[in-house]
Coordinates of C-alpha atoms in Angstrom, one line a residue:
Chain A
M1 CA -7.9 -21.4 -9.8
L2 CA -4.7 -20.3 -11.4
S3 CA -6.4 -20.2 -14.8
N4 CA -7.9 -17.0 -13.6
T5 CA -4.6 -15.2 -13.7
G6 CA -3.9 -16.3 -17.3
P7 CA -6.5 -14.1 -18.9
V8 CA -5.7 -11.3 -16.7
A9 CA -2.0 -11.4 -17.7
K10 CA -3.0 -11.8 -21.3
L11 CA -5.3 -8.8 -21.1
Y12 CA -2.7 -6.6 -19.4
L13 CA 0.0 -7.6 -21.9
S14 CA -2.3 -6.9 -24.7
I15 CA -3.1 -3.5 -23.3
I16 CA 0.5 -2.8 -22.9
H17 CA 1.1 -3.9 -26.4
D18 CA -1.6 -1.7 -27.8
V19 CA -0.5 1.3 -25.9
I20 CA 3.1 0.9 -26.9
E21 CA 2.2 0.4 -30.6
S22 CA -0.1 3.4 -30.7
M23 CA 2.7 5.5 -29.1
R24 CA 5.3 4.4 -31.6
E25 CA 4.4 6.9 -34.2
L26 CA 4.3 9.7 -31.7
F27 CA 7.6 8.7 -30.4
L28 CA 9.1 8.6 -33.8
E29 CA 7.7 12.0 -34.6
E30 CA 9.3 13.4 -31.5
G31 CA 12.6 12.0 -32.6
L32 CA 12.9 9.6 -29.8
E33 CA 14.5 6.3 -30.5
D34 CA 12.6 3.1 -30.7
R35 CA 14.8 1.8 -28.0
V36 CA 13.2 4.2 -25.5
L37 CA 9.9 2.8 -26.3
D38 CA 11.1 -0.7 -25.9
D39 CA 12.7 0.2 -22.6
L40 CA 9.5 1.6 -21.5
R41 CA 7.7 -1.5 -22.4
H42 CA 10.1 -3.7 -20.6
L43 CA 9.9 -1.5 -17.5
W44 CA 6.2 -1.6 -17.6
E45 CA 6.0 -5.4 -18.1
S46 CA 8.5 -6.0 -15.4
K47 CA 6.7 -3.8 -12.9
M48 CA 3.5 -5.4 -13.8
M49 CA 5.0 -8.8 -13.3
Q50 CA 6.4 -7.9 -10.0
S51 CA 3.2 -6.5 -8.7
K52 CA 1.2 -9.5 -9.5
A53 CA 3.2 -11.9 -7.4
M54 CA 4.6 -14.9 -9.0
E55 CA 1.7 -16.5 -10.6
D56 CA 2.2 -14.6 -13.8
F57 CA 5.9 -15.5 -14.0
R58 CA 5.3 -18.3 -16.3
K59 CA 2.9 -16.5 -18.5
N60 CA 5.3 -13.7 -19.0
N61 CA 8.1 -15.9 -19.9
I62 CA 6.4 -16.7 -23.1
N63 CA 6.5 -13.2 -24.2
S64 CA 9.9 -12.5 -23.1
S65 CA 12.2 -11.6 -25.9
N66 CA 15.3 -13.1 -24.5
F67 CA 16.3 -16.6 -23.9
V68 CA 19.8 -17.6 -23.4
L69 CA 21.2 -21.0 -24.2
Q70 CA 24.0 -22.0 -22.0
L71 CA 26.1 -25.0 -21.8
P72 CA 25.6 -26.6 -18.4
D73 CA 28.5 -27.1 -16.2
N74 CA 28.2 -30.8 -16.5
Y75 CA 28.8 -31.1 -20.1
G76 CA 28.1 -34.6 -20.7
L77 CA 27.6 -37.0 -23.6
T78 CA 24.6 -38.7 -22.3
E79 CA 21.9 -39.6 -24.6
P80 CA 18.3 -39.2 -23.7
E81 CA 16.1 -42.1 -23.2
P82 CA 13.5 -42.3 -25.9
G83 CA 10.1 -42.9 -24.7
A84 CA 10.7 -41.9 -21.1
S85 CA 9.3 -38.8 -19.7
L86 CA 12.1 -36.5 -19.0
V87 CA 12.5 -34.9 -15.7
I88 CA 14.4 -31.8 -16.4
P89 CA 15.9 -30.1 -13.4
A90 CA 16.0 -26.4 -13.6
S91 CA 17.4 -23.9 -11.2
Q92 CA 14.1 -22.5 -10.1
N93 CA 11.3 -24.8 -11.2
I94 CA 10.9 -28.4 -11.8
H95 CA 9.0 -29.4 -14.9
R96 CA 8.0 -32.7 -16.4
F97 CA 7.4 -32.9 -20.0
P98 CA 5.9 -35.7 -21.9
V99 CA 8.2 -37.1 -24.5
K100 CA 6.7 -37.9 -27.8
N101 CA 8.7 -40.6 -29.4
T102 CA 8.4 -39.7 -33.0
S103 CA 11.4 -41.6 -34.2
E104 CA 13.6 -44.3 -32.7
T105 CA 16.7 -42.3 -32.5
V106 CA 15.3 -38.9 -31.8
A107 CA 13.4 -38.0 -28.8
T108 CA 11.3 -35.0 -29.1
F109 CA 9.2 -33.1 -26.7
S110 CA 7.2 -30.0 -27.0
L111 CA 8.3 -26.9 -25.3
P112 CA 5.0 -25.9 -23.8
A113 CA 3.9 -22.3 -23.8
G114 CA 3.7 -22.2 -20.1
L115 CA 7.3 -23.1 -19.7
A116 CA 9.1 -21.4 -16.9
Y117 CA 12.7 -20.8 -17.5
P118 CA 15.4 -21.8 -16.8
V119 CA 15.1 -25.3 -18.2
Q120 CA 17.9 -27.8 -18.7
I121 CA 17.6 -29.9 -21.7
P122 CA 19.8 -32.9 -22.2
A123 CA 21.7 -33.5 -25.3
G124 CA 20.4 -35.1 -28.5
V125 CA 16.8 -34.0 -28.2
T126 CA 14.7 -32.2 -30.7
L127 CA 12.8 -29.4 -29.4
Q128 CA 9.5 -28.5 -30.9
T129 CA 8.3 -25.1 -29.9
A130 CA 4.7 -24.0 -29.8
S131 CA 5.1 -22.6 -33.3
G132 CA 6.0 -26.1 -34.6
Q133 CA 9.6 -25.4 -35.3
L134 CA 11.9 -28.2 -34.7
Y135 CA 15.2 -27.4 -33.2
K136 CA 17.8 -30.0 -32.8
V137 CA 19.6 -29.7 -29.6
N138 CA 22.9 -31.3 -30.0
V139 CA 24.4 -30.5 -26.7
P140 CA 22.9 -30.3 -23.3
V141 CA 21.6 -26.9 -22.9
V142 CA 20.1 -24.8 -20.3
V143 CA 17.4 -22.5 -21.4
T144 CA 17.2 -19.5 -19.2
Q145 CA 15.5 -16.2 -19.3
A146 CA 17.9 -13.4 -19.5
P147 CA 17.3 -10.3 -17.4
V148 CA 15.5 -7.5 -19.1
G149 CA 17.7 -5.5 -21.3
Q150 CA 20.4 -8.0 -21.8
Q151 CA 21.3 -8.6 -25.3
P152 CA 21.1 -12.2 -26.3
V153 CA 24.7 -13.0 -26.5
S154 CA 24.5 -16.7 -26.9
H155 CA 22.8 -18.5 -29.6
P156 CA 21.2 -21.9 -29.9
T157 CA 23.4 -24.5 -31.2
Q158 CA 23.0 -26.1 -34.6
K159 CA 19.5 -25.1 -35.5
A160 CA 18.5 -27.5 -38.1
P161 CA 14.8 -27.2 -38.8
A162 CA 13.0 -30.3 -40.0
L163 CA 15.9 -32.7 -40.2
P164 CA 14.9 -34.9 -43.0
S165 CA 16.8 -38.1 -42.5
A166 CA 17.7 -40.2 -39.6
A167 CA 21.2 -40.5 -40.7
V168 CA 21.9 -36.8 -40.5
P169 CA 20.6 -36.6 -37.0
S170 CA 22.6 -39.5 -35.9
S171 CA 25.6 -37.9 -37.5
T172 CA 25.0 -34.5 -36.1
V173 CA 24.3 -35.9 -32.7
H174 CA 27.9 -36.7 -32.2
P175 CA 29.9 -34.1 -33.9
Q176 CA 31.3 -32.9 -30.6
Q177 CA 31.3 -36.3 -29.2
V178 CA 33.3 -37.4 -32.2
E179 CA 35.8 -34.6 -31.8
P180 CA 37.4 -35.8 -28.6
V181 CA 37.5 -39.2 -30.1
S182 CA 39.1 -37.9 -33.1
A183 CA 41.4 -35.8 -31.0
A184 CA 42.4 -39.0 -29.4
C185 CA 42.6 -40.7 -32.7
I186 CA 44.8 -38.1 -34.4
P187 CA 47.8 -38.1 -32.2
Q188 CA 47.8 -41.9 -32.2
L189 CA 48.6 -41.8 -35.8
P190 CA 52.0 -40.3 -35.6
L191 CA 52.8 -42.7 -32.8
P192 CA 52.9 -45.9 -34.8
E193 CA 53.8 -44.3 -38.1
T194 CA 56.7 -42.0 -37.6
P195 CA 57.9 -41.7 -41.2
S196 CA 54.7 -40.3 -42.3
S197 CA 54.4 -38.2 -39.3
K198 CA 55.0 -35.0 -41.0
E199 CA 52.3 -35.5 -43.5
I200 CA 50.0 -36.6 -40.8
K201 CA 51.1 -33.8 -38.7
Q202 CA 50.1 -31.5 -41.4
Q203 CA 46.9 -33.4 -41.7
Q204 CA 46.6 -33.3 -38.0
Q205 CA 47.2 -29.6 -38.0
Q206 CA 44.7 -29.1 -40.7
Q207 CA 42.3 -31.2 -38.9
Q208 CA 43.1 -29.6 -35.6
Q209 CA 42.6 -26.3 -37.3
Q210 CA 39.4 -27.5 -38.7
Q211 CA 38.6 -28.9 -35.4
Q212 CA 39.3 -25.7 -33.8
Q213 CA 37.3 -23.9 -36.4
V214 CA 34.3 -26.0 -35.6
P215 CA 34.7 -25.4 -31.9
A216 CA 35.4 -21.8 -32.6
A217 CA 32.3 -21.6 -34.7
D218 CA 30.4 -23.3 -32.0
S219 CA 31.9 -21.1 -29.4
S220 CA 30.7 -18.2 -31.3
H221 CA 27.3 -19.7 -30.8
L222 CA 27.8 -20.8 -27.3
Q223 CA 28.2 -18.5 -24.6
E224 CA 30.6 -20.6 -22.6
V225 CA 34.0 -20.2 -24.0
H226 CA 35.4 -22.8 -21.8
S227 CA 33.7 -25.6 -23.7
P228 CA 36.3 -25.8 -26.5
P229 CA 39.1 -25.7 -24.1
S230 CA 37.3 -28.3 -22.2
E231 CA 37.1 -30.3 -25.3
A232 CA 40.7 -29.7 -25.9
T233 CA 41.5 -30.6 -22.4
T234 CA 39.5 -33.7 -22.6
G235 CA 41.2 -34.5 -25.8
E236 CA 44.5 -33.9 -24.2
N237 CA 43.5 -35.9 -21.2
N238 CA 42.6 -38.6 -23.5
L239 CA 45.9 -38.2 -25.1
S240 CA 47.8 -38.2 -21.9
A241 CA 45.8 -40.6 -19.9
Q242 CA 45.3 -43.1 -22.6
P243 CA 48.3 -43.3 -24.9
E244 CA 48.8 -46.9 -24.5
P245 CA 45.2 -48.1 -25.0
V246 CA 45.2 -45.8 -27.9
N247 CA 48.2 -47.5 -29.2
F248 CA 46.6 -50.7 -28.8
S249 CA 43.4 -49.6 -30.4
S250 CA 45.3 -47.9 -33.1
T251 CA 47.0 -51.0 -34.2
A252 CA 43.9 -53.0 -33.8
S253 CA 41.7 -50.5 -35.6
P254 CA 43.4 -48.0 -37.6
S255 CA 40.6 -48.3 -40.1
P256 CA 37.9 -47.2 -37.7
C257 CA 40.0 -44.3 -36.7
S258 CA 40.5 -43.3 -40.3
Q259 CA 36.9 -43.9 -40.8
V260 CA 36.2 -41.7 -37.9
L261 CA 38.5 -39.2 -39.3
D262 CA 36.8 -39.3 -42.6
F263 CA 33.6 -39.2 -40.9
Q264 CA 34.9 -36.3 -39.0
L265 CA 35.9 -34.5 -42.1
S266 CA 32.5 -35.1 -43.7
T267 CA 30.7 -33.9 -40.7
E268 CA 32.9 -30.9 -40.4
E269 CA 32.3 -30.1 -44.0
K270 CA 28.7 -30.4 -43.3
A271 CA 29.0 -28.4 -40.1
L272 CA 31.0 -25.7 -41.7
P273 CA 28.4 -24.8 -44.3
Q274 CA 25.8 -25.0 -41.6
T275 CA 27.7 -22.7 -39.4
A276 CA 28.4 -20.5 -42.4
L277 CA 24.8 -20.5 -43.1
L278 CA 24.0 -19.6 -39.6
K279 CA 26.6 -16.9 -39.6
T280 CA 25.3 -15.3 -42.6
K281 CA 21.9 -15.2 -41.2
D282 CA 22.2 -13.1 -38.1
I283 CA 21.5 -15.1 -35.0
D284 CA 19.6 -12.2 -33.5
D285 CA 17.2 -12.2 -36.4
I286 CA 16.7 -15.9 -36.1
L287 CA 15.9 -15.5 -32.5
K288 CA 13.6 -12.7 -33.1
E289 CA 11.8 -14.6 -35.7
V290 CA 11.4 -17.6 -33.4
I291 CA 10.2 -15.4 -30.7
E292 CA 7.6 -13.7 -32.8
E293 CA 6.3 -17.0 -34.0
E294 CA 6.3 -18.4 -30.6
R295 CA 4.5 -15.4 -29.3
E296 CA 1.8 -15.5 -31.9
K297 CA 1.3 -19.2 -31.5
A298 CA 1.4 -18.9 -27.7
Q299 CA -1.3 -16.3 -27.7
R300 CA -3.4 -18.6 -29.7
D301 CA -2.5 -21.7 -27.9
L302 CA -2.1 -20.2 -24.5
D303 CA -5.1 -21.7 -22.9
Y304 CA -4.8 -25.0 -24.6
S305 CA -1.2 -25.5 -23.7
Y306 CA -1.7 -24.0 -20.3
S307 CA -4.4 -26.4 -19.4
E308 CA -2.2 -29.2 -20.5
L309 CA 0.6 -27.8 -18.5
S310 CA -1.4 -27.3 -15.4
D311 CA -1.7 -30.9 -15.0
I312 CA 1.9 -31.5 -15.2
V313 CA 3.7 -28.6 -13.7
Q314 CA 4.7 -28.5 -10.1
L315 CA 5.3 -25.1 -8.7
D316 CA 7.7 -24.4 -6.0
G317 CA 7.8 -21.8 -3.4
A318 CA 6.5 -18.4 -4.1
A319 CA 3.6 -19.2 -6.4
D320 CA 0.6 -19.7 -4.2
N321 CA -2.1 -22.2 -4.9
S322 CA -4.9 -20.4 -3.1
D323 CA -8.0 -20.8 -5.1
M324 CA -9.1 -17.3 -5.4
E325 CA -11.9 -17.1 -7.8
E326 CA -12.5 -14.1 -9.8
E327 CA -16.1 -13.7 -8.5
D328 CA -15.1 -14.0 -4.9
V329 CA -16.7 -10.7 -4.1
V330 CA -19.0 -12.1 -1.5
P331 CA -17.1 -11.9 1.8
L332 CA -16.3 -8.3 1.5
E333 CA -15.1 -6.4 4.5
E334 CA -16.2 -3.0 5.4
N335 CA -13.1 -1.6 4.0
D336 CA -13.8 -3.1 0.6
F337 CA -17.2 -1.8 0.9
L338 CA -15.9 1.7 1.4
G339 CA -13.7 1.5 -1.6
M340 CA -16.6 0.3 -3.6
I341 CA -18.9 3.0 -2.5
N342 CA -16.3 5.4 -3.6
A343 CA -16.0 3.6 -6.9
E344 CA -19.7 3.6 -7.2
A345 CA -19.9 7.2 -6.5
I346 CA -17.3 7.9 -9.1
K347 CA -19.3 6.0 -11.6
V348 CA -22.5 7.6 -10.6
L349 CA -21.0 11.0 -10.9
Q350 CA -19.5 10.3 -14.3
D351 CA -22.8 9.0 -15.6
G352 CA -25.0 11.8 -14.4
D353 CA -23.2 14.8 -13.1
G354 CA -25.4 16.1 -10.3
S355 CA -25.6 19.8 -10.5
S356 CA -26.5 19.7 -6.9
D357 CA -29.3 22.2 -7.2
G358 CA -31.9 20.1 -5.5
N359 CA -33.3 22.2 -2.7
S360 CA -36.6 20.5 -2.4
I361 CA -36.9 18.9 0.9
S362 CA -38.7 15.8 0.0
S363 CA -37.1 13.6 2.5
S364 CA -38.5 10.2 2.5
D365 CA -37.2 9.5 5.9
S366 CA -39.5 12.1 7.6
E367 CA -41.9 10.5 9.9
G368 CA -45.1 12.3 10.4
A369 CA -45.9 15.8 9.2
D370 CA -43.2 18.4 8.6
K371 CA -43.5 21.2 11.2
P372 CA -42.4 24.7 10.3
V373 CA -38.8 25.2 11.4
E374 CA -38.3 27.7 14.0
E375 CA -35.3 29.9 13.3
E376 CA -33.2 29.5 16.4
D377 CA -29.7 30.5 16.0
P378 CA -27.4 29.4 18.8
L379 CA -24.4 29.7 16.5
N380 CA -22.1 27.3 18.2
S381 CA -18.8 27.9 16.7
G382 CA -16.7 25.1 15.3
D383 CA -14.7 24.8 18.5
D384 CA -17.3 22.8 20.2
V385 CA -17.5 20.0 17.7
I386 CA -16.8 16.5 18.8
E387 CA -14.2 14.3 17.2
Q388 CA -15.1 11.0 15.6
D389 CA -14.1 8.6 18.2
I390 CA -14.3 5.6 15.9
P391 CA -11.7 6.0 13.2
D392 CA -12.9 2.9 11.5
L393 CA -12.5 4.4 8.1
F394 CA -9.0 3.9 6.8
D395 CA -7.7 3.5 3.4
T396 CA -7.8 0.0 2.0
D397 CA -5.7 -1.7 -0.6
N398 CA -8.6 -3.8 -1.9
V399 CA -10.2 -1.8 -4.6
I400 CA -12.7 -2.5 -7.3
V401 CA -13.0 -0.3 -10.2
C402 CA -16.1 -1.2 -12.3
Q403 CA -19.5 -0.2 -13.5
Y404 CA -22.6 -1.1 -11.8
D405 CA -25.8 -2.7 -13.0
K406 CA -27.7 -2.4 -9.8
I407 CA -26.9 -1.5 -6.2
H408 CA -29.5 -2.2 -3.7
R409 CA -29.7 -1.6 0.0
S410 CA -32.1 -2.7 2.7
K411 CA -31.4 -1.1 6.0
N412 CA -27.8 -2.2 6.3
R413 CA -27.8 -5.0 3.9
W414 CA -26.2 -4.2 0.5
K415 CA -26.4 -6.1 -2.7
F416 CA -24.2 -5.4 -5.7
H417 CA -24.6 -6.3 -9.3
L418 CA -21.4 -5.1 -11.0
K419 CA -20.0 -5.4 -14.5
D420 CA -16.9 -4.8 -16.4
G421 CA -14.4 -4.3 -13.7
V422 CA -11.0 -4.9 -12.3
M423 CA -10.6 -6.0 -8.7
C424 CA -7.4 -5.8 -6.8
Y425 CA -7.7 -8.1 -3.9
A426 CA -4.8 -9.1 -1.7
G427 CA -2.4 -7.8 -4.2
R428 CA -3.7 -9.8 -7.0
D429 CA -5.8 -8.5 -9.9
Y430 CA -9.0 -10.0 -11.1
V431 CA -10.8 -8.9 -14.2
F432 CA -14.5 -9.6 -14.5
S433 CA -17.3 -8.9 -16.7
K434 CA -19.9 -9.6 -14.1
A435 CA -19.7 -9.6 -10.3
V436 CA -22.3 -10.2 -7.7
G437 CA -21.8 -9.3 -4.1
E438 CA -23.4 -8.9 -0.7
A439 CA -22.3 -7.0 2.3
E440 CA -23.4 -5.7 5.6
W441 CA -22.6 -2.4 6.8
Chain B
M1 CA -49.7 16.3 34.5
D2 CA -49.1 12.8 35.5
S3 CA -52.2 10.7 35.6
S4 CA -51.5 7.7 37.8
N5 CA -52.8 5.2 35.4
D6 CA -49.6 4.8 33.4
D7 CA -47.3 3.7 36.1
A8 CA -45.7 0.9 34.1
L9 CA -46.1 2.0 30.6
D10 CA -43.0 1.9 28.4
I11 CA -42.7 4.6 25.9
I12 CA -40.0 3.5 23.5
I13 CA -38.6 6.2 21.3
T14 CA -37.8 4.7 18.0
N15 CA -36.8 7.7 15.9
V16 CA -35.7 11.3 16.4
V17 CA -35.5 13.6 13.5
A18 CA -33.5 16.7 13.7
T19 CA -32.3 19.4 11.4
F20 CA -29.5 21.9 11.5
R21 CA -27.7 24.2 9.2
T22 CA -24.1 24.6 8.3
R23 CA -24.4 28.1 7.2
C24 CA -22.3 27.5 4.2
H25 CA -22.8 26.0 0.8
L26 CA -21.8 22.4 0.5
N27 CA -20.4 20.8 -2.6
L28 CA -22.2 17.5 -2.7
R29 CA -19.8 16.1 -5.2
T30 CA -16.9 16.6 -3.0
I31 CA -18.7 15.0 -0.1
A32 CA -19.7 12.1 -2.2
L33 CA -16.1 11.5 -3.5
E34 CA -14.2 12.1 -0.4
G35 CA -16.6 11.4 2.4
T36 CA -16.8 8.0 4.0
N37 CA -20.1 6.0 4.2
V38 CA -21.9 8.3 1.8
I39 CA -24.6 7.6 -0.8
Y40 CA -24.9 10.1 -3.5
K41 CA -28.3 10.7 -5.0
P42 CA -27.8 13.1 -7.8
E43 CA -31.4 12.7 -9.1
V44 CA -32.7 14.1 -5.9
G45 CA -29.7 16.4 -5.2
K46 CA -28.7 15.1 -1.8
V47 CA -26.0 13.0 -0.1
L48 CA -26.8 10.5 2.5
M49 CA -24.2 10.0 5.1
K50 CA -24.6 7.3 7.6
L51 CA -22.9 7.3 11.0
R52 CA -22.4 4.3 13.1
K53 CA -21.9 5.4 16.6
P54 CA -25.1 7.2 17.1
K55 CA -26.9 5.2 14.5
I56 CA -27.8 8.1 12.2
T57 CA -28.5 8.8 8.7
A58 CA -28.2 12.3 7.5
S59 CA -29.5 13.9 4.4
I60 CA -27.2 16.6 3.3
W61 CA -28.3 19.3 0.8
S62 CA -26.1 21.6 -1.0
S63 CA -27.7 24.6 0.6
G64 CA -26.2 23.5 3.9
K65 CA -29.4 22.1 5.4
I66 CA -29.0 18.8 7.0
I67 CA -31.7 16.5 8.2
C68 CA -30.6 13.9 10.7
T69 CA -32.7 10.8 11.3
G70 CA -32.5 7.6 13.1
A71 CA -31.4 8.7 16.5
T72 CA -33.0 7.1 19.6
S73 CA -32.9 10.1 21.8
E74 CA -32.7 13.8 21.5
D75 CA -29.2 13.9 23.0
D76 CA -28.2 11.3 20.6
A77 CA -29.5 13.3 17.8
K78 CA -27.5 16.3 18.9
V79 CA -24.3 14.3 19.3
G80 CA -24.8 12.8 16.0
A81 CA -25.5 16.0 14.3
R82 CA -22.4 17.6 15.7
R83 CA -20.3 14.6 14.7
L84 CA -21.7 15.0 11.2
A85 CA -20.8 18.7 11.2
R86 CA -17.4 17.8 12.3
C87 CA -17.1 15.3 9.5
L88 CA -18.0 17.9 7.0
Q89 CA -15.6 20.3 8.5
K90 CA -12.8 17.8 8.0
L91 CA -13.8 17.5 4.4
G92 CA -12.9 21.1 4.1
F93 CA -16.1 23.0 4.4
K94 CA -16.5 26.0 6.7
V95 CA -19.2 24.5 8.8
R96 CA -20.9 26.3 11.6
F97 CA -23.2 24.2 13.7
S98 CA -26.3 26.3 13.9
A99 CA -30.1 26.1 14.1
F100 CA -30.2 22.6 15.6
K101 CA -33.7 21.6 16.2
V102 CA -35.4 18.3 16.9
V103 CA -38.2 18.3 14.4
N104 CA -39.9 15.0 15.1
V105 CA -40.0 12.3 17.7
L106 CA -41.6 9.0 17.0
A107 CA -42.4 6.7 19.9
V108 CA -44.3 3.5 20.3
C109 CA -46.2 2.4 23.2
S110 CA -48.3 -0.7 24.0
M111 CA -51.4 -0.8 26.1
P112 CA -52.0 -3.8 28.2
F113 CA -55.4 -4.1 26.7
S114 CA -57.1 -4.2 23.3
I115 CA -59.1 -1.2 22.2
H116 CA -62.4 -0.9 20.6
L117 CA -61.7 1.7 17.9
V118 CA -65.2 2.5 16.9
D119 CA -66.2 3.3 20.4
F120 CA -63.1 5.3 20.9
T121 CA -63.7 7.3 17.8
K122 CA -67.3 7.9 18.7
N123 CA -66.4 9.2 22.1
N124 CA -63.7 11.5 20.8
R125 CA -65.5 12.6 17.6
P126 CA -63.8 15.7 16.4
I127 CA -60.3 14.8 17.6
A128 CA -60.1 11.2 16.6
S129 CA -60.7 9.9 13.1
Y130 CA -60.9 6.4 11.9
E131 CA -61.2 5.1 8.4
P132 CA -60.7 1.4 8.5
E133 CA -60.6 1.2 4.7
L134 CA -57.7 3.6 4.5
H135 CA -55.8 2.7 7.6
P136 CA -56.4 0.2 10.3
A137 CA -55.6 2.6 13.1
A138 CA -57.6 5.5 14.6
T139 CA -55.8 8.8 14.5
Y140 CA -56.0 11.1 17.5
R141 CA -54.6 14.5 17.1
I142 CA -53.8 16.7 20.1
K143 CA -53.7 20.1 18.8
H144 CA -52.1 22.0 21.6
L145 CA -49.4 19.5 21.9
K146 CA -49.0 19.2 18.2
A147 CA -48.9 15.4 18.7
T148 CA -50.5 12.7 16.7
I149 CA -51.4 9.3 18.1
Q150 CA -52.3 6.3 16.0
V151 CA -54.3 3.8 18.0
F152 CA -54.4 0.2 16.9
S153 CA -57.0 -2.2 18.0
T154 CA -54.4 -4.4 19.5
G155 CA -53.6 -1.7 22.0
S156 CA -50.3 -0.5 20.3
L157 CA -49.8 3.1 19.9
T158 CA -47.5 5.1 17.8
V159 CA -47.0 8.7 18.9
T160 CA -45.3 11.4 16.9
G161 CA -44.6 14.8 18.3
P162 CA -42.1 17.7 18.2
N163 CA -40.2 16.5 21.2
V164 CA -40.0 13.8 23.7
Q165 CA -41.8 15.6 26.4
N166 CA -44.8 16.3 24.2
V167 CA -44.9 12.7 23.2
A168 CA -45.0 11.6 26.8
T169 CA -47.6 14.0 27.6
A170 CA -49.7 12.9 24.7
V171 CA -49.6 9.3 25.9
E172 CA -50.7 10.2 29.3
Q173 CA -53.5 12.3 27.9
V174 CA -54.8 9.6 25.7
Y175 CA -54.5 6.8 28.2
P176 CA -57.7 7.3 30.1
L177 CA -59.7 7.7 26.9
L178 CA -58.3 4.4 25.7
F179 CA -58.9 2.8 29.0
E180 CA -62.6 3.6 28.6
C181 CA -62.9 1.9 25.3
R182 CA -60.9 -1.1 26.1
K183 CA -62.0 -4.5 25.0
P184 CA -62.1 -6.6 28.1
L185 CA -61.2 -10.2 27.7
R186 CA -64.0 -12.8 27.7
E187 CA -66.6 -10.2 27.6
K188 CA -68.8 -9.7 24.7
R189 CA -69.9 -6.2 23.9
K190 CA -72.6 -5.5 21.6
V191 CA -71.7 -3.2 18.7
N192 CA -74.2 -0.5 18.4

């Protein structure tokens, strides 16, 4: 089952981690930068990931240090359905996550450890990562994995851990939704009230500046710069497309508009300190903290969440679903056998280095009595020798490197009791602590 | 030499043991690491190499002496031994195929009758020996042929000799003696 590859990947990554960490001092002593070591690590991990087909793709995403939040192209104002299980389309994988309805207005779901990026998350949901942190996603985001080496340019929007009240979520849900409305509201003010247009224009300019500040602040967080222009354009579209209805609504409800404006101001004021707060705390550091926590938690919760996930996740395409068990050593081919014999020989040699001094001819195969050897000496030279006409011995890719408990042979039937090994079979790695096999030669 | 009694007797050669020398020292470790189909026995100090085509198992010693077993004929043994030497040559050793000698041939044969071993042994007292407590077969050694025949009461024979010809000769030699002491069916003989 796929669960077999989980521990393998975990083991390999832990090995990589240990090696890199132990090398860190040496590298520093040599005067090499830390970045070199990190590059090495990324290279190593990426090569390892590639070599083990796609089944480890999801595992490795947990430990990836980059994830990029992007605004999707369809920037929408849709609200999630609380209580429904969200089907989140992603560019590569399709995932279904259970939605835990913790509150009425806020739909939360856990970001499982075995998540495969990229994942598109609708607006207005609270993400809870494996480490327990709550992240409020105010806009629809697409969580992708950046390629190795890419600096995390974008930053998650509006991280508000552990939002205490429902009012605040509901208010922060719609800051950007409010803005186009307010953008629509603002120009309608000068329309009916021309005498105070100047003041309002000043107000409008201030608010627009503030507005633009907030989108600017957001754009510093968001990678897509087109979003504020899109907001502006939507605002303008609202302006141009709906002047008359605005007029109507303005006369009918100036107070809601002003309320909205006040609301807007209050939220902007709230948003500004938040953004200021975020700005002071470097986004990279936040990301790194999150990643570290996630990684630690993921390593602890890996199996748990993975087993949960394996029921839910659907894999597409490259990831195969062949049930290769880690102890599937039984139907070995001759080629594997050869590799194993070599491996066994290596182990044997390492254990007891034969000094190859045995000259005693105590051959157990000898039938009957040993006759004295007559010293004939035809001295056929090496020219007469015959080639092996069955080149059935070619190098194989299936290799087991392990230690042996017992290797037994009866005529041409072999039985293997192996321990503590790694088997590379059909390109995939399997790690075992015990393996039993049978083969015929 | 042919006695006309064994017109339809099948002598089946089951094993031919041969030795030869490579005239050079062999590094068993190299053979064990790089050779194919090898079993390294460091405790004894030899490497077993098994060949498929003539079904042969060879014990290779570091001195360069090689014992080749499992062949079904003398020619097979020689072909196998040469193949083996070729294998070692490919591994990088300066092998010279020398002193090839078939050391032992084991054949089995079945008489169409059962044999009364006690009588047989009595008739051939110094040459044949029979200790039923030790081994259920009577042993008949032909000195000048250097052949040993083990006679079972069922009529089966196992013959070992230095070469196939000797083995055949031995069978022919012993046949009349066995024929005398056969146990006829449905006849009771008194045991003296």
